[in-house]
Short mmCIF file of C-alpha atoms in Angstrom, two decimals:
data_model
loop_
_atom_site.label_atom_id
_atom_site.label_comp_id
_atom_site.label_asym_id
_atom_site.label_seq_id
_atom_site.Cartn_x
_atom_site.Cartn_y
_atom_site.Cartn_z
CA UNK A 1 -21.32 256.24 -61.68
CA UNK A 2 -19.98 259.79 -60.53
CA UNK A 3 -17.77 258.16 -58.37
CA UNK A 4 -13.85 259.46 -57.29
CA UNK A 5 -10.72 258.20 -58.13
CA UNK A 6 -7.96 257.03 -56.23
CA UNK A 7 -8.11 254.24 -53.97
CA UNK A 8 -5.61 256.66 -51.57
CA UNK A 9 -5.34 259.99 -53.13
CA UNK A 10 -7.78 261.63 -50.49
CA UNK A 11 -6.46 265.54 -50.55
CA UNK A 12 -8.77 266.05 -47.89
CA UNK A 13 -6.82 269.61 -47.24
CA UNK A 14 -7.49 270.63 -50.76
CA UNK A 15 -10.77 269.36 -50.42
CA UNK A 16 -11.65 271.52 -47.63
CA UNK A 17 -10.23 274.54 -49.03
CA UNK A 18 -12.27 273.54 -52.41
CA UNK A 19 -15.43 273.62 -50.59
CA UNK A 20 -15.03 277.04 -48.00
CA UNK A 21 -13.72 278.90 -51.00
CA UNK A 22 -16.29 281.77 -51.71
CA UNK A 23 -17.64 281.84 -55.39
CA UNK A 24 -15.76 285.13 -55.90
CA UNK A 25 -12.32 283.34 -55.15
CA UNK A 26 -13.01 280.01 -56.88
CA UNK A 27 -10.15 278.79 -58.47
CA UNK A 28 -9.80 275.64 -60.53
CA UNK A 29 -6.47 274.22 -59.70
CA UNK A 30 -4.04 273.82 -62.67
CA UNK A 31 -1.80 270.49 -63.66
CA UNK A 32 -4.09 267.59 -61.93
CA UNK A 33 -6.90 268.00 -62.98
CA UNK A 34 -9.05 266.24 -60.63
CA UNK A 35 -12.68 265.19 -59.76
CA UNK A 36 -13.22 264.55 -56.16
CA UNK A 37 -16.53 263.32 -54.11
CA UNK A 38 -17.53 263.69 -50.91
CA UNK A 39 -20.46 260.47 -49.72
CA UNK A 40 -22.27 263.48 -47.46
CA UNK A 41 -22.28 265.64 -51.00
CA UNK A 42 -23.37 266.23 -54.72
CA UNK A 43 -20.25 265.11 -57.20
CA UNK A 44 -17.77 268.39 -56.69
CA UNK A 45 -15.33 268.88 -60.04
CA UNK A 46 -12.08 270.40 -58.46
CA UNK A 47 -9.02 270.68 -60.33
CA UNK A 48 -5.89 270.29 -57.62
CA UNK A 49 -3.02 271.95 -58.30
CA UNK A 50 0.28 270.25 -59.38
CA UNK A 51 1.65 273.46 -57.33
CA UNK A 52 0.08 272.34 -54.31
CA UNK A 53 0.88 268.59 -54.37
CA UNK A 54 4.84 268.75 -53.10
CA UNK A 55 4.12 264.58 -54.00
CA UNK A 56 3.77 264.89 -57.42
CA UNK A 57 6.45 268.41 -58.10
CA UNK A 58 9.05 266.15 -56.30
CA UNK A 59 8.31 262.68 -58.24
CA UNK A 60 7.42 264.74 -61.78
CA UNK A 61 10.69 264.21 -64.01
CA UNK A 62 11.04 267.56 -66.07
CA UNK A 63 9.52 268.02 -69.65
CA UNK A 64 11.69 268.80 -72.54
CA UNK A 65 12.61 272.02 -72.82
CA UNK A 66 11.00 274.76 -75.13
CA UNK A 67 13.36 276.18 -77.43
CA UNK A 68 12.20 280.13 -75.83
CA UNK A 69 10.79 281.01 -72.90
CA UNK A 70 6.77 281.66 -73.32
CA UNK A 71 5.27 285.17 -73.39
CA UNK A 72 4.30 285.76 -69.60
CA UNK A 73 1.16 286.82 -69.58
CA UNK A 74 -1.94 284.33 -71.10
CA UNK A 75 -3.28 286.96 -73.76
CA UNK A 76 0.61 287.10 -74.76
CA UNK A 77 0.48 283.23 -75.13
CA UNK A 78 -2.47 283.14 -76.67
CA UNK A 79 -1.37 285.54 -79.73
CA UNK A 80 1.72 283.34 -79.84
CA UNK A 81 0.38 280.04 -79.88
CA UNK A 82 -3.12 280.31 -80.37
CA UNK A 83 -4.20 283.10 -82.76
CA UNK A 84 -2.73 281.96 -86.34
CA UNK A 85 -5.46 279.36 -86.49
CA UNK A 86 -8.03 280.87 -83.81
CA UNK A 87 -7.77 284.38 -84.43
CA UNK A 88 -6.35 287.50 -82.75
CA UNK A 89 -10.02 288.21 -81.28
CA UNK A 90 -11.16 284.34 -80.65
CA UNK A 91 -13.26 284.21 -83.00
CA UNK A 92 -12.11 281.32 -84.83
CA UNK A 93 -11.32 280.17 -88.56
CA UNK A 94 -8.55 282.03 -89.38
CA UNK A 95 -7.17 279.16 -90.57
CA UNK A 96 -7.39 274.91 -90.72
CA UNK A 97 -10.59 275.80 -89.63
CA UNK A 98 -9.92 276.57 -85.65
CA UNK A 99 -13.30 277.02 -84.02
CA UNK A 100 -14.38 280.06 -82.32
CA UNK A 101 -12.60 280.49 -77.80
CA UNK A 102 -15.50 283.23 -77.97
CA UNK A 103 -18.48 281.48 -77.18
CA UNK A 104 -20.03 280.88 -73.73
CA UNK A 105 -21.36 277.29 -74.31
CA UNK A 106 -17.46 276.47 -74.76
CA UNK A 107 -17.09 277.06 -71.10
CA UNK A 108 -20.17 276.80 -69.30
CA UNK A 109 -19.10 273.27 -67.96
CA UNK A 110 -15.37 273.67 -66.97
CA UNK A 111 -12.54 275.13 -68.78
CA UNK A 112 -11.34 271.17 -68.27
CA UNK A 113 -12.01 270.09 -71.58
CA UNK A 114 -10.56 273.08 -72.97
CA UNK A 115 -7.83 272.49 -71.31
CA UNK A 116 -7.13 268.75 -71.94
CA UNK A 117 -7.75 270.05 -76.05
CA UNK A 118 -5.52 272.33 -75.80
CA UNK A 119 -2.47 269.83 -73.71
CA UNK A 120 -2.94 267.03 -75.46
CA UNK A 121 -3.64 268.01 -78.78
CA UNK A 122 -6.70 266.27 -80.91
CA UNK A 123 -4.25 263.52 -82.84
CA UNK A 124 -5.35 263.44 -86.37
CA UNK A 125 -6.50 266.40 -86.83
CA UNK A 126 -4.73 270.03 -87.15
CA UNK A 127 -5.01 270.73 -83.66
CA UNK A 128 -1.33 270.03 -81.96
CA UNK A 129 -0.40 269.28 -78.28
CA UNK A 130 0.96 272.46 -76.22
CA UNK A 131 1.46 270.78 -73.09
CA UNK A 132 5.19 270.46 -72.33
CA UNK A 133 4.70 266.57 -71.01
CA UNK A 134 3.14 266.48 -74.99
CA UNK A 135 6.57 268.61 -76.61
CA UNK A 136 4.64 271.65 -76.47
CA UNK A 137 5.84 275.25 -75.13
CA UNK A 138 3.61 275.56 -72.27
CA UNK A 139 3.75 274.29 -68.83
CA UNK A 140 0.21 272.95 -66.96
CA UNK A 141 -0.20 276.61 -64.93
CA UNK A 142 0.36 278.47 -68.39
CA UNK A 143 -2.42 276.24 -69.86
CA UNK A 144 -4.72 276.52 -66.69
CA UNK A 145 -4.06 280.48 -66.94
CA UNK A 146 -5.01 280.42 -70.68
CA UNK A 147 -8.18 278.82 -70.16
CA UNK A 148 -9.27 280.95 -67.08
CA UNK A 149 -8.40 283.86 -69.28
CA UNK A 150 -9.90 282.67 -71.99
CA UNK A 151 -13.52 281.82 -70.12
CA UNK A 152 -13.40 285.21 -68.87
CA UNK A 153 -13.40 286.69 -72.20
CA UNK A 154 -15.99 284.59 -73.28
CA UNK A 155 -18.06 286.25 -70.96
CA UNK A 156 -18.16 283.08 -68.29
CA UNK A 157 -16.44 283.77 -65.59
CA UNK A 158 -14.62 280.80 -63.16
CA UNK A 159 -17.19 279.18 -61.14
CA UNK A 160 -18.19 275.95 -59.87
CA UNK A 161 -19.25 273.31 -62.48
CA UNK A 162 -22.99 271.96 -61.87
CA UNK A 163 -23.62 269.34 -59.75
CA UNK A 164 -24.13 267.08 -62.59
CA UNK A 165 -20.72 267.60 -63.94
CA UNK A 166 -20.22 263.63 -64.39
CA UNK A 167 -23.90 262.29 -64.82
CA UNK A 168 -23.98 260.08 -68.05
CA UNK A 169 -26.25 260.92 -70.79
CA UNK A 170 -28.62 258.14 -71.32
CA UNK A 171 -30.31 257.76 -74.91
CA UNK A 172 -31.18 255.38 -77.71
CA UNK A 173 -28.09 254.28 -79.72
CA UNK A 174 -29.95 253.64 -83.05
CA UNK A 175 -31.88 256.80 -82.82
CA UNK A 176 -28.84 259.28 -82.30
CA UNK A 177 -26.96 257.20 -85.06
CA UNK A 178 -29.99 257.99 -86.68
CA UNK A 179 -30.18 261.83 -85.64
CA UNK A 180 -26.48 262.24 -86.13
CA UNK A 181 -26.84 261.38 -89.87
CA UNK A 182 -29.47 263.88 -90.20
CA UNK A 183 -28.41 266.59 -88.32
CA UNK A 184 -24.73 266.56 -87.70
CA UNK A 185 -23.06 264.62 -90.53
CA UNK A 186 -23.48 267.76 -93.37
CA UNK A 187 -20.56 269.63 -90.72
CA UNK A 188 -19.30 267.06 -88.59
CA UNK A 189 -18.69 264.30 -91.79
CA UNK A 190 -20.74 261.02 -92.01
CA UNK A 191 -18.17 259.49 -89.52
CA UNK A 192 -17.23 262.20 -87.17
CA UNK A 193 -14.13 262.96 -88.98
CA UNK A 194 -15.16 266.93 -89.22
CA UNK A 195 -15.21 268.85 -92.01
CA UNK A 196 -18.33 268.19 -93.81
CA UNK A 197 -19.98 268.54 -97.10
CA UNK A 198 -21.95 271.96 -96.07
CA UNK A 199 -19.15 273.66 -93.60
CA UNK A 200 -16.70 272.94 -91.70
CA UNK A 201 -17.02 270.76 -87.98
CA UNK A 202 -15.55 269.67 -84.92
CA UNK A 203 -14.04 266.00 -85.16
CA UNK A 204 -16.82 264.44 -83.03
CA UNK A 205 -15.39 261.00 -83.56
CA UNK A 206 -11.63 261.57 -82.22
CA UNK A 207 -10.59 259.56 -79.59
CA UNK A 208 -8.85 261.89 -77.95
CA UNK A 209 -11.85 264.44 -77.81
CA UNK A 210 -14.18 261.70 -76.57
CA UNK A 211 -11.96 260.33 -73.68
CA UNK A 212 -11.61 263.95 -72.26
CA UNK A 213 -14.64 265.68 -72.87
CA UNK A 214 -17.45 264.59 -70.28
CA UNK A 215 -21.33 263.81 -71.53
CA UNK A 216 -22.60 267.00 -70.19
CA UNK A 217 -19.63 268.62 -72.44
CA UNK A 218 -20.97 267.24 -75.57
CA UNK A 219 -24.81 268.17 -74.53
CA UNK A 220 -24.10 271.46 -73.82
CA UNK A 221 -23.24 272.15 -77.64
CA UNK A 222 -25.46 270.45 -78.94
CA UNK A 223 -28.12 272.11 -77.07
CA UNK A 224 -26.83 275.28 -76.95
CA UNK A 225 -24.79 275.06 -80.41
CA UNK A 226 -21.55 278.03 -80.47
CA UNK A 227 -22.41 281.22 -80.66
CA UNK A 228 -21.28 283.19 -83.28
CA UNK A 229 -20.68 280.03 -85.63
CA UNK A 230 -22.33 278.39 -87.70
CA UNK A 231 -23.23 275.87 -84.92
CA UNK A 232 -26.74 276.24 -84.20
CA UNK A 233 -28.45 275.68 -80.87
CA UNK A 234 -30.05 272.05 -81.43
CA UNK A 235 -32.59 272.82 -78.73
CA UNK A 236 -34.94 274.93 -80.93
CA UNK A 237 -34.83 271.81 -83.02
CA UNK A 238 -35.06 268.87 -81.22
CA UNK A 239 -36.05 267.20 -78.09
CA UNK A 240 -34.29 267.14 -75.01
CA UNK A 241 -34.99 263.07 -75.71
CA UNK A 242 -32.77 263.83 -79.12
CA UNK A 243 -30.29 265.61 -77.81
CA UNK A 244 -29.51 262.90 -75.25
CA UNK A 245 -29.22 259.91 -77.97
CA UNK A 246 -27.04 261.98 -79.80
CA UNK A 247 -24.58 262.60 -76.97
CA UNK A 248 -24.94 258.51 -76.16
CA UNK A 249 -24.26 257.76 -79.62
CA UNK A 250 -21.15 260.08 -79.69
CA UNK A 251 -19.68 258.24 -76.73
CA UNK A 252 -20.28 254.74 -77.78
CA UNK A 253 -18.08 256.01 -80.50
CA UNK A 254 -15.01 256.23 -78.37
CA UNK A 255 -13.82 252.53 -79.08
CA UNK A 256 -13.86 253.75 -83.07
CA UNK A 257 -16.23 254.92 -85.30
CA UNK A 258 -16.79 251.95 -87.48
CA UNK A 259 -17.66 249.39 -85.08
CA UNK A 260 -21.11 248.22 -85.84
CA UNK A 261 -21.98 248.19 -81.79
CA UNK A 262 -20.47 249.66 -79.03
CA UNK A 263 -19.01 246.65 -76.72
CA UNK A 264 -18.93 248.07 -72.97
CA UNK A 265 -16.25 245.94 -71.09
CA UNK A 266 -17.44 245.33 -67.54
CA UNK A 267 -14.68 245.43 -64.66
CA UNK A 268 -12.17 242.86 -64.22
CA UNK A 269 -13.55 241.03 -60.73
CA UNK A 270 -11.50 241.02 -57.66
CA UNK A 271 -10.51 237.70 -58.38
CA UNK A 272 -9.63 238.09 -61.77
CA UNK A 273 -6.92 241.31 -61.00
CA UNK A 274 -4.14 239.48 -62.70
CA UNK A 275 -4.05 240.34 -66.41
CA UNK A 276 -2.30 237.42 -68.16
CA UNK A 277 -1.48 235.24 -65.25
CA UNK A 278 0.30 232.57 -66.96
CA UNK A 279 2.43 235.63 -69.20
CA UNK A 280 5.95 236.21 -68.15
CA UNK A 281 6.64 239.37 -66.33
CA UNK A 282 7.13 243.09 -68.46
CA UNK A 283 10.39 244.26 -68.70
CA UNK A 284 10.16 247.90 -67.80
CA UNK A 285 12.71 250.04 -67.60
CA UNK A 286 11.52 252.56 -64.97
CA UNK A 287 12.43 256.32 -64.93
CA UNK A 288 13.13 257.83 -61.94
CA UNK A 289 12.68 254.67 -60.14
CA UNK A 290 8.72 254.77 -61.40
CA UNK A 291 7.70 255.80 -64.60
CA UNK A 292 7.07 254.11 -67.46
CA UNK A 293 5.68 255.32 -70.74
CA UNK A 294 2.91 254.52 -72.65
CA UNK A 295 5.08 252.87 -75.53
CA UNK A 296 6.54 250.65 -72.57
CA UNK A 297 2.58 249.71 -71.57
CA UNK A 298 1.57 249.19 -74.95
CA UNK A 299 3.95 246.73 -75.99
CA UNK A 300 3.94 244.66 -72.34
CA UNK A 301 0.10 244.78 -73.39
CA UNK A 302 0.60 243.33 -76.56
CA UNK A 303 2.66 240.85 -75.87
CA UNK A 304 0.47 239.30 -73.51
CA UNK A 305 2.36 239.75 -70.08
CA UNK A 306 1.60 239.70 -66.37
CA UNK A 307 0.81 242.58 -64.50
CA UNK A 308 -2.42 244.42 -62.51
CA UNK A 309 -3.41 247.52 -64.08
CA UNK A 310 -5.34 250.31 -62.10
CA UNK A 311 -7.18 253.22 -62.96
CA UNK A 312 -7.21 255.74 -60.02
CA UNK A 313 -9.63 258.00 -61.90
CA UNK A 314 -13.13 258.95 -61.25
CA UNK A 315 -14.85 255.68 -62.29
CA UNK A 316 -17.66 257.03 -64.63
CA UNK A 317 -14.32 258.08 -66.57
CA UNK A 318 -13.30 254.52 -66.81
CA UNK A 319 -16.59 253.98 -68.43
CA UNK A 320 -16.12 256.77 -70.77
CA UNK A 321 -13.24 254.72 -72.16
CA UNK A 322 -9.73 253.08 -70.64
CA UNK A 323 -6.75 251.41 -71.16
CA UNK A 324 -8.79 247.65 -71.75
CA UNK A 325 -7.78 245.34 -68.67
CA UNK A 326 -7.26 247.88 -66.52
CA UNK A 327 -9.65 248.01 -63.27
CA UNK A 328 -11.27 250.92 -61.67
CA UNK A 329 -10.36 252.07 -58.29
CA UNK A 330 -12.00 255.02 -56.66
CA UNK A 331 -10.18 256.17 -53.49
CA UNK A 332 -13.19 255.68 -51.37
CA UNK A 333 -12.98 251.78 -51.67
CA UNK A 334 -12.58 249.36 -49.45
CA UNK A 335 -8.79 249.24 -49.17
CA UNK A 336 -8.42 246.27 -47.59
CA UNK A 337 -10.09 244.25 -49.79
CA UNK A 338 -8.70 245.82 -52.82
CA UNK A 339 -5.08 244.77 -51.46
CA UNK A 340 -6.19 241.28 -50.30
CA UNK A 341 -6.45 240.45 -54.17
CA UNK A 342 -3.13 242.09 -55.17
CA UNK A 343 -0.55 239.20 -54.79
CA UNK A 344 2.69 240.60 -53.00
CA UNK A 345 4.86 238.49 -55.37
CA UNK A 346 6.68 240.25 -57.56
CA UNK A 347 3.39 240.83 -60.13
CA UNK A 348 3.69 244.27 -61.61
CA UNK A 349 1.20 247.35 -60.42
CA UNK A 350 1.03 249.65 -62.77
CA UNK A 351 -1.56 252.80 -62.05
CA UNK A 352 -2.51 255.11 -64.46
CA UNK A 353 -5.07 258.94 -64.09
CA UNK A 354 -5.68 261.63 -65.53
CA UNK A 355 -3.91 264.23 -64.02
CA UNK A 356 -1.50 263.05 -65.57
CA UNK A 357 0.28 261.57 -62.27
CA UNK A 358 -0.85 262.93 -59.26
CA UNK A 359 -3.60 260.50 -57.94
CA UNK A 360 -1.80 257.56 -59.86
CA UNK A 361 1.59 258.74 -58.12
CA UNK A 362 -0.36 258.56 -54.51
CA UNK A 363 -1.25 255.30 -55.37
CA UNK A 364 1.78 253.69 -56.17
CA UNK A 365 4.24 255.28 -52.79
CA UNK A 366 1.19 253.38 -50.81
CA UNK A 367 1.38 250.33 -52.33
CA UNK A 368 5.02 250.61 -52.42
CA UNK A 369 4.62 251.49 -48.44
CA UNK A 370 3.01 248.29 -47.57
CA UNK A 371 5.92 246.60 -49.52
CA UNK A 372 4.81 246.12 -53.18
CA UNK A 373 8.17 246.28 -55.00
CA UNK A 374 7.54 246.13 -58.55
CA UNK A 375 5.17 249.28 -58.90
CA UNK A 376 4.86 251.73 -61.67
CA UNK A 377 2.77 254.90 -62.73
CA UNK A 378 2.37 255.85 -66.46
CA UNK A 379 3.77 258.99 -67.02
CA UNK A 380 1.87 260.27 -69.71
CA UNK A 381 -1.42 259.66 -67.91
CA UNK A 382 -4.43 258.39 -69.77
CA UNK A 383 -5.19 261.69 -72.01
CA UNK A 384 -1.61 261.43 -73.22
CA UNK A 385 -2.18 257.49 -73.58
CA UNK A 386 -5.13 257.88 -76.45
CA UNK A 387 -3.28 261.39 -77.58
CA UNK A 388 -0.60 258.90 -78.92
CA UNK A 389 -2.58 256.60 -80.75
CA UNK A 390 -2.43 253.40 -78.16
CA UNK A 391 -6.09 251.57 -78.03
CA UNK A 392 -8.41 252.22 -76.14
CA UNK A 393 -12.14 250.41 -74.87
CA UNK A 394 -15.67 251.80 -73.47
CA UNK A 395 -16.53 250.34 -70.26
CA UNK A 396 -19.74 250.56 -68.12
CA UNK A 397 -20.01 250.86 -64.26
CA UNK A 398 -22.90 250.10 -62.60
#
């Protein structure tokens, strides 16, 4: 399921450069976030810089405006932004119960999910949005800078992610429901709502969280627990065989916490690409001439109407969870066949990643190249989709 995602979005340049750099000069590219796949190779993560893509700078309508300037410098930001509730040293809990930015399990995947935390904000809980698509202060590259700074001080310092970066934990639902009460409710509250009985936890049931934070992500802590917290490493306690049914448990969460099974929604079919045929057509009112936002999806969603919704991102993240209806696209697809099923007839194509528009945006000036008129990319992307509340399903590639 570690697959890539955009059916057109190839970057090959980046790519390239990606792959030659030395470890020494690795750099994880700010803004677009992106995890690309080579067939010849072992899944890559590479983050692709909104600075590099001219596509996406040129297309990208401006944020809202902070009311100062930012500090210049990340440690600056950080003391600005960051340490009422995490601390002036990182260390966490200085207040609403911030966790620690010290610990080296934190980062030892990607400073990604960090990242995504820290832009989008964890809704429901204290934890606000900084990135300025979000209202926040801070643009993508301050954010990116942060969290490179941040790793560093942690004592990890920027590097590849493993190979494994996107594998999917497999385990036994009922058993890591089972472990999860046992072991992780006392902190992490009966229904992942944080803040337990015994001390305070991570929200482990917030959508948000769950849609951006990869398997390995969630393993990680749980294996290795947070240094320097009251987290303990779970691998002196349980199995390896555990530890993975409590990660699959805390994904099939992602649809809610209270439903009594996890449904996994399958891909649409070629055939079936039309979401509400018989519905009349969305009014959108475009921005820029291609953006719509997420309140604009939501409600042509609701109300039942006609349109083919794409996800351009890495597949296995469609199965984490997605907007429901919409159908995964990795750019390494057959094209052609992909089109063949798009009907040229006025049906609105709306594409949607992660990044938040980069691989989406690519999408949508192709299809608009081979003359698909009514076209549209999300602006807020999918993490700023599920950061405002708008639902959200589990899917399952095979």
């Amino acid at each position: 399921m570690s697959r890539v995602r955009s059916i057109v979005c190839r970057q090959l340049d980046s790519l390239m450069r990606y792959r030659n750099l030395p470890e020494s000069h690795f750099i994880e590219r700010p803004g677009m976030f992106r995890f690309v796949q080579t067939i010849a190779t072992c899944t890559i993560l590479a983050a692709i810089s909104g600075g590099v893509s001219g596509l996406a700078q040129a297309q990208t309508p401006a944020g809202p405006e902070a009311a100062s300037q930012p500090p210049s410098t990340p440690e600056a930001q950080y003391q600005q932004y960051c340490a009422l509730c995490h601390g002036e040293d990182r260390a966490g809990y200085a207040n609403d119960d911030a966790p620690s930015l010290n610990t080296k399990s934190m980062f030892a995947l990607s400073v990604l999910p960090l990242y995504n935390a820290a832009y989008y904000g964890r809704p429901g809980t204290t934890m606000g949005p900084y990135g300025e698509d979000m209202g926040g202060p801070l643009s993508s590259d301050d954010l990116y800078q942060m969290m490179m700074w941040l790793s560093r001080e942690a004592g990890v310092p920027p590097g590849r992610p493993p190979a494994n970066a996107l594998d999917p934990v497999v385990g036994d639902l009922a058993e890591g429901e089972a472990l999860y009460q046992e072991n992780c409710a006392m902190c992490h509250g009966s229904e992942g709502e944080g803040h337990g009985p015994e001390a305070p936890g991570t929200a482990l049931g917030n959508p948000t969280m769950l849609a951006t934070s990869p398997d390995l992500f969630l393993k990680i802590a749980i294996t290795e627990g947070r240094e320097g917290t009251q987290m303990p490493a779970f691998k002196n306690m349980l199995t390896e065989e555990d530890i993975n049914s409590i990660t699959a448990f805390l994904r099939s969460r992602a649809s809610g916490w209270d439903v009594e099974m996890a449904s996994y929604d399958a891909p649409p079919s070629l055939e079936n690409i039309v979401l509400n045929p018989e519905g009349e057509a969305p009014e959108f009112e475009l921005d820029r001439g291609r953006y719509i936002s997420s309140e604009q999806l939501n409600r042509a969603l609701s109300e039942g109407r006609k349109m083919v919704l794409i996800d351009t991102r890495v597949p296995y993240f469609w199965a984490m969870a997605h907007i429901k209806g919409s159908l995964p696209v990795p750019y390494y697809s057959e094209r052609s066949e992909f089109l063949s099923n798009i009907p040229n007839d006025g049906t609105w194509v709306v594409a949607y990643c992660e990044c938040p528009r980069a691989a989406a945006d690519a999408t949508v000036s192709k299809l608009r190249e081979l003359g698909y008129e009514n076209t549209a990319v999300l602006y807020e992307g999918y993490a700023g989709w599920t950061a405002k509340g708008f639902p959200i399903s589990v899917g399952k590639v095979e």
